Amino acid sequence: MQRIDGAAIAAKVLEETRARAVALAERGIRPGLAVVLVGDDMASRAYVRSKDRRAAELGFHSVKKELPASTTQAELLAVVNELNRDPAVHGILVQSPPPPHIDEAEIVRAIDPCKDVDGFHPVNVGKLAMDDPTGFVPCTPLGCIRLLAEAGIETTGRRAVIVGRSMIVGKPMALLLMRKGVGGDATVTVAHSRSRDLAAIVRSADIVIAAVGRPHFLGAEHIREGAAVIDVGINRVDDSAAPKGYRLVGDVDYDAVADRCAAITPVPGGVGPMTIAMLLSNTVTAAERFNPRPG
Ligand code: NDP
């Protein structure tokens, strides 16, 4: 069984990204990432801090906007528009979920698609669906594709089952795996809460992508011998023995399935580190596109 080391692969992506940022710096360009947080959700705050820190470590121009929970839709739109106009900012991310009075879909649509490094704007969703490489692909599924590639897991002609159909993970993951060419060409099934006989569907997979949001949801009865498993889930479970009183587990019961799998990502240390690495990579891509090499 191959334990896919997401931390090591993310470190490799970050090194590549750093090299691209250095090449831009030689032309006087510094990639700029703006992260906007509304409210004081603790988990979101932690994500925003780590994105800001990682961006600064790579020498990016990093803008962190922490706005109060009372921020109105109009005020948030004004912040997004200001960042759209700021030539030092190449990537914009508004941390999800915002407070309930914010219309998140309208905020996403307000971001300049050329700065939408999360890949959630309808223009970028459309480009992914149309195999147009000039868009941005959402960071988590992009990270999963890279994990499969780095682990040497063939996708061509193989059967992939994705459990979960969200816009940020399941749906773009399906589009990526069914694309023509290397890293794609899979036969893709997407399962969700209405799927009948989920265990039989998932057991048919050579490659399982779990994006459900339920701790240890997939067990031995779901995974066939020799399958590769990418566990996107990040779930908190109470653990009185852990310093914080909880620990993080995936959507897959790792211990129950590990010895049947050809390869599996752990949680933590699998998909998680890849998401932020791909965000920074997308930001450098945005900066490169805003500043094409002459000729
Ligand atoms: P969503 O809640 O948006 O989607 C969950 C999906 O799982 C839905 O499509 C839902 O089906 C499906 N589902 C729920 N219950 C069942 C069930 N009993 N049987 C089959 N399918 C079911 O979650 P996200 O896609 O945003 O996230 C999924 C997980 O990935 C979470 O744990 C999240 O924390 C994690 N995550 C991790 C990231 C990382 O960086 N590693 C980034 C993003 C997310 P239906 O559509 O029918 O409701």
mmCIF file of C-alpha atoms and ligand atoms in Angstrom:
data_model
loop_
_atom_site.group_PDB
_atom_site.id
_atom_site.type_symbol
_atom_site.label_atom_id
_atom_site.label_comp_id
_atom_site.label_asym_id
_atom_site.label_seq_id
_atom_site.Cartn_x
_atom_site.Cartn_y
_atom_site.Cartn_z
ATOM 1 C CA MET A 1 0.000 0.000 0.000
ATOM 2 C CA GLN A 2 1.279 3.415 -0.981
ATOM 3 C CA ARG A 3 0.548 6.192 1.520
ATOM 4 C CA ILE A 4 0.365 9.312 -0.653
ATOM 5 C CA ASP A 5 2.310 12.023 1.133
ATOM 6 C CA GLY A 6 0.367 15.227 0.414
ATOM 7 C CA ALA A 7 2.700 17.345 2.517
ATOM 8 C CA ALA A 8 5.758 16.302 0.458
ATOM 9 C CA ILE A 9 3.951 16.757 -2.870
ATOM 10 C CA ALA A 10 2.613 20.154 -1.743
ATOM 11 C CA ALA A 11 6.185 21.165 -0.818
ATOM 12 C CA LYS A 12 7.231 20.284 -4.381
ATOM 13 C CA VAL A 13 4.397 22.394 -5.834
ATOM 14 C CA LEU A 14 5.390 25.292 -3.561
ATOM 15 C CA GLU A 15 9.015 25.044 -4.741
ATOM 16 C CA GLU A 16 7.895 25.149 -8.392
ATOM 17 C CA THR A 17 5.682 28.113 -7.545
ATOM 18 C CA ARG A 18 8.546 29.888 -5.804
ATOM 19 C CA ALA A 19 10.739 29.417 -8.904
ATOM 20 C CA ARG A 20 7.998 30.915 -11.111
ATOM 21 C CA ALA A 21 7.655 33.826 -8.661
ATOM 22 C CA VAL A 22 11.424 34.405 -8.842
ATOM 23 C CA ALA A 23 11.241 34.474 -12.657
ATOM 24 C CA LEU A 24 8.503 37.109 -12.392
ATOM 25 C CA ALA A 25 10.538 39.078 -9.836
ATOM 26 C CA GLU A 26 13.391 39.236 -12.351
ATOM 27 C CA ARG A 27 10.956 41.150 -14.586
ATOM 28 C CA GLY A 28 9.944 43.420 -11.688
ATOM 29 C CA ILE A 29 6.630 41.648 -11.047
ATOM 30 C CA ARG A 30 5.517 40.427 -7.632
ATOM 31 C CA PRO A 31 2.508 38.062 -7.541
ATOM 32 C CA GLY A 32 -0.247 39.577 -5.396
ATOM 33 C CA LEU A 33 -2.898 37.599 -3.512
ATOM 34 C CA ALA A 34 -5.768 39.217 -1.601
ATOM 35 C CA VAL A 35 -7.744 37.150 0.879
ATOM 36 C CA VAL A 36 -10.977 38.603 2.250
ATOM 37 C CA LEU A 37 -12.597 37.300 5.429
ATOM 38 C CA VAL A 38 -15.959 38.489 6.707
ATOM 39 C CA GLY A 39 -16.852 37.643 10.302
ATOM 40 C CA ASP A 40 -14.988 35.765 12.971
ATOM 41 C CA ASP A 41 -15.480 32.090 12.244
ATOM 42 C CA MET A 42 -12.444 30.520 13.917
ATOM 43 C CA ALA A 43 -11.763 27.888 11.251
ATOM 44 C CA SER A 44 -12.014 30.480 8.446
ATOM 45 C CA ARG A 45 -9.734 32.801 10.355
ATOM 46 C CA ALA A 46 -7.133 30.025 10.669
ATOM 47 C CA TYR A 47 -7.371 29.248 6.926
ATOM 48 C CA VAL A 48 -6.964 32.916 6.010
ATOM 49 C CA ARG A 49 -3.943 33.299 8.281
ATOM 50 C CA SER A 50 -2.227 30.280 6.803
ATOM 51 C CA LYS A 51 -2.916 31.439 3.222
ATOM 52 C CA ASP A 52 -1.529 34.865 4.067
ATOM 53 C CA ARG A 53 1.558 33.380 5.758
ATOM 54 C CA ARG A 54 2.279 30.956 2.907
ATOM 55 C CA ALA A 55 1.899 33.722 0.321
ATOM 56 C CA ALA A 56 4.314 35.930 2.262
ATOM 57 C CA GLU A 57 6.814 33.025 2.561
ATOM 58 C CA LEU A 58 6.910 32.787 -1.240
ATOM 59 C CA GLY A 59 7.592 36.507 -1.496
ATOM 60 C CA PHE A 60 4.118 37.409 -2.735
ATOM 61 C CA HIS A 61 2.467 40.745 -2.149
ATOM 62 C CA SER A 62 -0.133 39.496 0.347
ATOM 63 C CA VAL A 63 -3.236 41.485 1.263
ATOM 64 C CA LYS A 64 -5.410 40.268 4.124
ATOM 65 C CA LYS A 65 -8.742 42.013 4.630
ATOM 66 C CA GLU A 66 -10.511 40.982 7.826
ATOM 67 C CA LEU A 67 -13.949 42.596 7.871
ATOM 68 C CA PRO A 68 -16.471 42.562 10.722
ATOM 69 C CA ALA A 69 -19.492 40.228 10.637
ATOM 70 C CA SER A 70 -21.676 43.336 10.283
ATOM 71 C CA THR A 71 -20.180 44.131 6.830
ATOM 72 C CA THR A 72 -23.001 44.691 4.327
ATOM 73 C CA GLN A 73 -23.289 43.192 0.862
ATOM 74 C CA ALA A 74 -22.619 46.636 -0.654
ATOM 75 C CA GLU A 75 -19.511 47.153 1.494
ATOM 76 C CA LEU A 76 -18.147 43.738 0.555
ATOM 77 C CA LEU A 77 -18.840 44.365 -3.136
ATOM 78 C CA ALA A 78 -16.951 47.666 -2.815
ATOM 79 C CA VAL A 79 -13.926 45.835 -1.339
ATOM 80 C CA VAL A 80 -14.000 43.272 -4.183
ATOM 81 C CA ASN A 81 -14.244 46.037 -6.790
ATOM 82 C CA GLU A 82 -11.327 47.891 -5.243
ATOM 83 C CA LEU A 83 -9.232 44.685 -5.393
ATOM 84 C CA ASN A 84 -10.370 44.106 -8.999
ATOM 85 C CA ARG A 85 -8.918 47.520 -9.882
ATOM 86 C CA ASP A 86 -5.690 47.122 -7.867
ATOM 87 C CA PRO A 87 -2.875 46.279 -10.339
ATOM 88 C CA ALA A 88 -0.724 44.840 -7.508
ATOM 89 C CA VAL A 89 -3.368 42.169 -6.830
ATOM 90 C CA HIS A 90 -3.488 39.249 -9.292
ATOM 91 C CA GLY A 91 -5.605 36.829 -7.261
ATOM 92 C CA ILE A 92 -8.657 37.433 -5.066
ATOM 93 C CA LEU A 93 -10.278 34.977 -2.711
ATOM 94 C CA VAL A 94 -13.281 35.615 -0.470
ATOM 95 C CA GLN A 95 -13.214 33.026 2.292
ATOM 96 C CA SER A 96 -16.283 30.794 2.466
ATOM 97 C CA PRO A 97 -18.686 30.672 4.209
ATOM 98 C CA PRO A 98 -19.542 34.345 4.703
ATOM 99 C CA PRO A 99 -22.180 35.344 7.294
ATOM 100 C CA PRO A 100 -25.743 34.358 6.278
ATOM 101 C CA HIS A 101 -26.829 37.880 5.249
ATOM 102 C CA ILE A 102 -24.202 37.891 2.469
ATOM 103 C CA ASP A 103 -25.228 36.651 -0.990
ATOM 104 C CA GLU A 104 -22.101 34.617 -1.731
ATOM 105 C CA ALA A 105 -23.025 33.890 -5.350
ATOM 106 C CA GLU A 106 -23.216 37.613 -6.117
ATOM 107 C CA ILE A 107 -19.816 38.175 -4.483
ATOM 108 C CA VAL A 108 -18.230 35.385 -6.527
ATOM 109 C CA ARG A 109 -19.691 36.862 -9.727
ATOM 110 C CA ALA A 110 -18.261 40.276 -8.804
ATOM 111 C CA ILE A 111 -14.664 38.998 -8.763
ATOM 112 C CA ASP A 112 -12.801 39.664 -12.026
ATOM 113 C CA PRO A 113 -12.613 36.162 -13.617
ATOM 114 C CA CYS A 114 -8.958 36.874 -14.466
ATOM 115 C CA LYS A 115 -8.292 37.220 -10.702
ATOM 116 C CA ASP A 116 -10.596 34.396 -9.606
ATOM 117 C CA VAL A 117 -7.833 32.043 -8.406
ATOM 118 C CA ASP A 118 -10.407 29.892 -6.574
ATOM 119 C CA GLY A 119 -11.993 29.085 -9.939
ATOM 120 C CA PHE A 120 -15.567 29.590 -8.693
ATOM 121 C CA HIS A 121 -16.674 32.371 -11.081
ATOM 122 C CA PRO A 122 -19.171 31.158 -13.726
ATOM 123 C CA VAL A 123 -16.696 32.104 -16.478
ATOM 124 C CA ASN A 124 -14.090 29.779 -14.991
ATOM 125 C CA VAL A 125 -16.614 27.017 -14.276
ATOM 126 C CA GLY A 126 -17.663 27.289 -17.937
ATOM 127 C CA LYS A 127 -14.071 27.210 -19.164
ATOM 128 C CA LEU A 128 -13.401 24.047 -17.159
ATOM 129 C CA ALA A 129 -16.516 22.410 -18.602
ATOM 130 C CA MET A 130 -15.430 23.442 -22.111
ATOM 131 C CA ASP A 131 -11.792 22.282 -21.732
ATOM 132 C CA ASP A 132 -10.601 25.872 -22.158
ATOM 133 C CA PRO A 133 -7.188 26.074 -20.461
ATOM 134 C CA THR A 134 -7.302 29.863 -20.032
ATOM 135 C CA GLY A 135 -9.534 29.614 -16.930
ATOM 136 C CA PHE A 136 -8.791 28.769 -13.317
ATOM 137 C CA VAL A 137 -9.557 25.344 -11.859
ATOM 138 C CA PRO A 138 -10.706 25.069 -8.206
ATOM 139 C CA CYS A 139 -7.724 24.367 -5.972
ATOM 140 C CA THR A 140 -8.844 21.219 -4.132
ATOM 141 C CA PRO A 141 -9.717 19.102 -7.191
ATOM 142 C CA LEU A 142 -6.652 20.459 -8.990
ATOM 143 C CA GLY A 143 -4.607 19.255 -5.997
ATOM 144 C CA CYS A 144 -6.251 15.828 -6.162
ATOM 145 C CA ILE A 145 -5.302 15.469 -9.841
ATOM 146 C CA ARG A 146 -1.719 16.369 -9.000
ATOM 147 C CA LEU A 147 -1.666 13.823 -6.147
ATOM 148 C CA LEU A 148 -2.813 11.096 -8.532
ATOM 149 C CA ALA A 149 -0.155 12.095 -11.064
ATOM 150 C CA GLU A 150 2.656 12.255 -8.508
ATOM 151 C CA ALA A 151 1.633 8.908 -7.043
ATOM 152 C CA GLY A 152 1.809 7.390 -10.535
ATOM 153 C CA ILE A 153 -1.864 6.409 -10.561
ATOM 154 C CA GLU A 154 -3.100 5.882 -14.100
ATOM 155 C CA THR A 155 -6.498 7.441 -14.824
ATOM 156 C CA THR A 156 -6.886 6.626 -18.529
ATOM 157 C CA GLY A 157 -9.628 4.096 -19.128
ATOM 158 C CA ARG A 158 -10.078 3.483 -15.413
ATOM 159 C CA ARG A 159 -13.285 3.749 -13.451
ATOM 160 C CA ALA A 160 -13.406 6.687 -11.031
ATOM 161 C CA VAL A 161 -16.185 7.173 -8.501
ATOM 162 C CA ILE A 162 -16.565 10.547 -6.820
ATOM 163 C CA VAL A 163 -18.736 10.652 -3.721
ATOM 164 C CA GLY A 164 -20.037 14.235 -3.444
ATOM 165 C CA ARG A 165 -21.258 16.687 -6.077
ATOM 166 C CA SER A 166 -20.382 20.093 -4.614
ATOM 167 C CA MET A 167 -19.288 22.966 -6.835
ATOM 168 C CA ILE A 168 -15.959 23.224 -5.006
ATOM 169 C CA VAL A 169 -14.927 19.561 -5.026
ATOM 170 C CA GLY A 170 -17.147 16.844 -6.535
ATOM 171 C CA LYS A 171 -18.359 18.509 -9.717
ATOM 172 C CA PRO A 172 -15.037 20.022 -10.875
ATOM 173 C CA MET A 173 -13.298 16.768 -9.938
ATOM 174 C CA ALA A 174 -15.630 14.902 -12.294
ATOM 175 C CA LEU A 175 -14.914 17.379 -15.092
ATOM 176 C CA LEU A 176 -11.153 17.022 -14.585
ATOM 177 C CA LEU A 177 -11.157 13.228 -14.527
ATOM 178 C CA MET A 178 -13.286 13.032 -17.689
ATOM 179 C CA ARG A 179 -11.118 15.508 -19.635
ATOM 180 C CA LYS A 180 -9.308 14.200 -22.669
ATOM 181 C CA GLY A 181 -5.609 13.586 -22.149
ATOM 182 C CA VAL A 182 -3.103 12.787 -19.436
ATOM 183 C CA GLY A 183 -4.584 12.823 -15.922
ATOM 184 C CA GLY A 184 -8.074 12.460 -17.386
ATOM 185 C CA ASP A 185 -9.733 9.970 -19.731
ATOM 186 C CA ALA A 186 -11.355 8.190 -16.791
ATOM 187 C CA THR A 187 -14.853 6.722 -16.818
ATOM 188 C CA VAL A 188 -16.490 8.846 -14.163
ATOM 189 C CA THR A 189 -19.442 8.225 -11.866
ATOM 190 C CA VAL A 190 -20.629 10.857 -9.388
ATOM 191 C CA ALA A 191 -22.527 9.586 -6.331
ATOM 192 C CA HIS A 192 -24.418 11.689 -3.772
ATOM 193 C CA SER A 193 -26.949 11.430 -0.971
ATOM 194 C CA ARG A 194 -29.683 10.203 -3.321
ATOM 195 C CA SER A 195 -27.575 7.463 -4.913
ATOM 196 C CA ARG A 196 -28.961 3.959 -4.458
ATOM 197 C CA ASP A 197 -26.668 1.167 -3.268
ATOM 198 C CA LEU A 198 -23.716 3.449 -2.715
ATOM 199 C CA ALA A 199 -21.450 0.641 -1.512
ATOM 200 C CA ALA A 200 -21.825 -1.266 -4.795
ATOM 201 C CA ILE A 201 -21.169 1.900 -6.836
ATOM 202 C CA VAL A 202 -18.032 2.780 -4.894
ATOM 203 C CA ARG A 203 -16.814 -0.830 -4.918
ATOM 204 C CA SER A 204 -16.766 -0.691 -8.711
ATOM 205 C CA ALA A 205 -14.107 2.032 -8.643
ATOM 206 C CA ASP A 206 -10.419 1.813 -9.470
ATOM 207 C CA ILE A 207 -10.137 5.353 -8.117
ATOM 208 C CA VAL A 208 -12.316 6.678 -5.279
ATOM 209 C CA ILE A 209 -12.579 10.370 -4.508
ATOM 210 C CA ALA A 210 -14.355 10.928 -1.180
ATOM 211 C CA ALA A 211 -15.807 14.436 -0.706
ATOM 212 C CA VAL A 212 -18.773 13.879 1.577
ATOM 213 C CA GLY A 213 -18.041 15.727 4.816
ATOM 214 C CA ARG A 214 -18.868 12.793 7.118
ATOM 215 C CA PRO A 215 -16.234 11.217 9.362
ATOM 216 C CA HIS A 216 -15.170 7.698 8.320
ATOM 217 C CA PHE A 217 -18.184 7.443 6.013
ATOM 218 C CA LEU A 218 -16.518 5.008 3.593
ATOM 219 C CA GLY A 219 -15.300 1.710 5.049
ATOM 220 C CA ALA A 220 -14.038 -1.671 3.918
ATOM 221 C CA GLU A 221 -17.376 -2.561 2.299
ATOM 222 C CA HIS A 222 -16.949 0.396 -0.116
ATOM 223 C CA ILE A 223 -13.383 -0.101 -1.302
ATOM 224 C CA ARG A 224 -12.365 -2.881 -3.613
ATOM 225 C CA GLU A 225 -9.003 -4.569 -3.442
ATOM 226 C CA GLY A 226 -6.346 -2.557 -5.303
ATOM 227 C CA ALA A 227 -8.267 0.729 -5.496
ATOM 228 C CA ALA A 228 -6.625 4.140 -5.121
ATOM 229 C CA VAL A 229 -8.367 6.394 -2.602
ATOM 230 C CA ILE A 230 -8.189 10.176 -2.385
ATOM 231 C CA ASP A 231 -9.831 11.372 0.822
ATOM 232 C CA VAL A 232 -10.851 15.032 0.591
ATOM 233 C CA GLY A 233 -12.863 15.075 3.832
ATOM 234 C CA ILE A 234 -11.774 17.110 6.816
ATOM 235 C CA ASN A 235 -13.967 16.362 9.817
ATOM 236 C CA ARG A 236 -13.531 17.194 13.482
ATOM 237 C CA VAL A 237 -14.264 14.392 15.913
ATOM 238 C CA ASP A 238 -14.166 14.691 19.697
ATOM 239 C CA ASP A 239 -11.055 13.203 21.244
ATOM 240 C CA SER A 240 -10.463 13.854 24.918
ATOM 241 C CA ALA A 241 -6.894 12.549 24.561
ATOM 242 C CA ALA A 242 -6.025 15.216 21.934
ATOM 243 C CA PRO A 243 -4.624 18.544 23.198
ATOM 244 C CA LYS A 244 -7.466 20.511 21.570
ATOM 245 C CA GLY A 245 -10.165 18.032 22.589
ATOM 246 C CA TYR A 246 -10.716 16.987 18.972
ATOM 247 C CA ARG A 247 -8.833 15.539 16.034
ATOM 248 C CA LEU A 248 -9.267 15.665 12.271
ATOM 249 C CA VAL A 249 -10.343 12.614 10.321
ATOM 250 C CA GLY A 250 -11.269 12.029 6.696
ATOM 251 C CA ASP A 251 -14.393 10.715 5.013
ATOM 252 C CA VAL A 252 -12.674 7.342 4.680
ATOM 253 C CA ASP A 253 -11.990 4.971 7.568
ATOM 254 C CA TYR A 254 -8.263 4.819 6.852
ATOM 255 C CA ASP A 255 -7.420 1.942 9.213
ATOM 256 C CA ALA A 256 -10.286 -0.171 7.913
ATOM 257 C CA VAL A 257 -9.376 0.182 4.227
ATOM 258 C CA ALA A 258 -5.611 0.806 4.116
ATOM 259 C CA ASP A 259 -4.584 -2.811 3.583
ATOM 260 C CA ARG A 260 -7.013 -3.271 0.662
ATOM 261 C CA CYS A 261 -5.899 -0.115 -1.189
ATOM 262 C CA ALA A 262 -3.117 0.229 -3.717
ATOM 263 C CA ALA A 263 -2.730 3.845 -2.561
ATOM 264 C CA ILE A 264 -4.472 6.190 -0.139
ATOM 265 C CA THR A 265 -4.124 9.754 1.139
ATOM 266 C CA PRO A 266 -4.054 10.269 4.917
ATOM 267 C CA VAL A 267 -6.029 12.943 6.793
ATOM 268 C CA PRO A 268 -4.393 15.186 7.826
ATOM 269 C CA GLY A 269 -1.422 15.360 5.457
ATOM 270 C CA GLY A 270 -3.114 14.340 2.204
ATOM 271 C CA VAL A 271 -5.335 16.653 0.177
ATOM 272 C CA GLY A 272 -5.307 19.487 2.749
ATOM 273 C CA PRO A 273 -1.770 20.793 2.093
ATOM 274 C CA MET A 274 -2.355 20.582 -1.668
ATOM 275 C CA THR A 275 -5.258 23.026 -1.670
ATOM 276 C CA ILE A 276 -3.202 25.967 -0.468
ATOM 277 C CA ALA A 277 -0.265 25.032 -2.714
ATOM 278 C CA MET A 278 -2.562 25.052 -5.766
ATOM 279 C CA LEU A 279 -4.023 28.405 -4.681
ATOM 280 C CA LEU A 280 -0.551 29.936 -4.717
ATOM 281 C CA SER A 281 0.232 28.250 -8.023
ATOM 282 C CA ASN A 282 -2.990 29.682 -9.515
ATOM 283 C CA THR A 283 -1.989 33.127 -8.227
ATOM 284 C CA VAL A 284 1.360 32.953 -10.019
ATOM 285 C CA THR A 285 -0.492 31.824 -13.145
ATOM 286 C CA ALA A 286 -2.714 34.917 -12.840
ATOM 287 C CA ALA A 287 0.339 37.177 -12.451
ATOM 288 C CA GLU A 288 1.980 35.551 -15.501
ATOM 289 C CA ARG A 289 -1.173 36.055 -17.577
ATOM 290 C CA PHE A 290 -1.411 39.715 -16.565
ATOM 291 C CA ASN A 291 2.239 40.150 -17.578
ATOM 292 C CA PRO A 292 2.867 38.052 -20.701
ATOM 293 C CA ARG A 293 6.438 37.836 -21.895
ATOM 294 C CA PRO A 294 6.990 40.135 -24.836
ATOM 295 C CA GLY A 295 7.099 38.321 -28.173
HETATM 296 P P1 NDP B 1 -20.664 19.640 0.637
HETATM 297 O O1 NDP B 1 -21.398 19.495 1.934
HETATM 298 O O2 NDP B 1 -20.861 20.841 -0.192
HETATM 299 O O3 NDP B 1 -21.021 18.361 -0.263
HETATM 300 C C1 NDP B 1 -21.082 17.081 0.292
HETATM 301 C C2 NDP B 1 -21.530 16.104 -0.755
HETATM 302 O O4 NDP B 1 -21.610 14.817 -0.135
HETATM 303 C C3 NDP B 1 -22.907 16.421 -1.341
HETATM 304 O O5 NDP B 1 -22.901 16.273 -2.734
HETATM 305 C C4 NDP B 1 -23.812 15.401 -0.676
HETATM 306 O O6 NDP B 1 -24.887 14.941 -1.480
HETATM 307 C C5 NDP B 1 -22.863 14.232 -0.454
HETATM 308 N N1 NDP B 1 -23.370 13.409 0.637
HETATM 309 C C6 NDP B 1 -23.731 13.804 1.865
HETATM 310 N N2 NDP B 1 -24.203 12.761 2.577
HETATM 311 C C7 NDP B 1 -24.133 11.684 1.753
HETATM 312 C C8 NDP B 1 -24.490 10.316 1.887
HETATM 313 N N3 NDP B 1 -25.037 9.850 3.006
HETATM 314 N N4 NDP B 1 -24.274 9.499 0.850
HETATM 315 C C9 NDP B 1 -23.729 9.958 -0.306
HETATM 316 N N5 NDP B 1 -23.385 11.252 -0.502
HETATM 317 C C10 NDP B 1 -23.587 12.096 0.523
HETATM 318 O O7 NDP B 1 -19.152 19.400 1.006
HETATM 319 P P2 NDP B 1 -17.798 19.862 0.228
HETATM 320 O O8 NDP B 1 -17.751 19.239 -1.118
HETATM 321 O O9 NDP B 1 -17.612 21.296 0.363
HETATM 322 O O10 NDP B 1 -16.712 19.168 1.167
HETATM 323 C C11 NDP B 1 -16.657 17.767 1.353
HETATM 324 C C12 NDP B 1 -15.602 17.459 2.401
HETATM 325 O O11 NDP B 1 -14.343 17.892 1.912
HETATM 326 C C13 NDP B 1 -15.778 18.170 3.747
HETATM 327 O O12 NDP B 1 -15.309 17.308 4.776
HETATM 328 C C14 NDP B 1 -14.877 19.368 3.645
HETATM 329 O O13 NDP B 1 -14.424 19.811 4.894
HETATM 330 C C15 NDP B 1 -13.759 18.794 2.840
HETATM 331 N N6 NDP B 1 -12.997 19.788 2.074
HETATM 332 C C16 NDP B 1 -11.651 19.705 2.155
HETATM 333 C C17 NDP B 1 -10.865 20.570 1.449
HETATM 334 C C18 NDP B 1 -9.386 20.403 1.529
HETATM 335 O O14 NDP B 1 -8.668 21.341 1.289
HETATM 336 N N7 NDP B 1 -8.894 19.205 1.810
HETATM 337 C C19 NDP B 1 -11.437 21.652 0.641
HETATM 338 C C20 NDP B 1 -12.872 21.598 0.535
HETATM 339 C C21 NDP B 1 -13.616 20.702 1.258
HETATM 340 P P3 NDP B 1 -26.107 15.906 -1.919
HETATM 341 O O15 NDP B 1 -25.545 16.800 -3.003
HETATM 342 O O16 NDP B 1 -27.115 14.962 -2.419
HETATM 343 O O17 NDP B 1 -26.503 16.672 -0.704
#
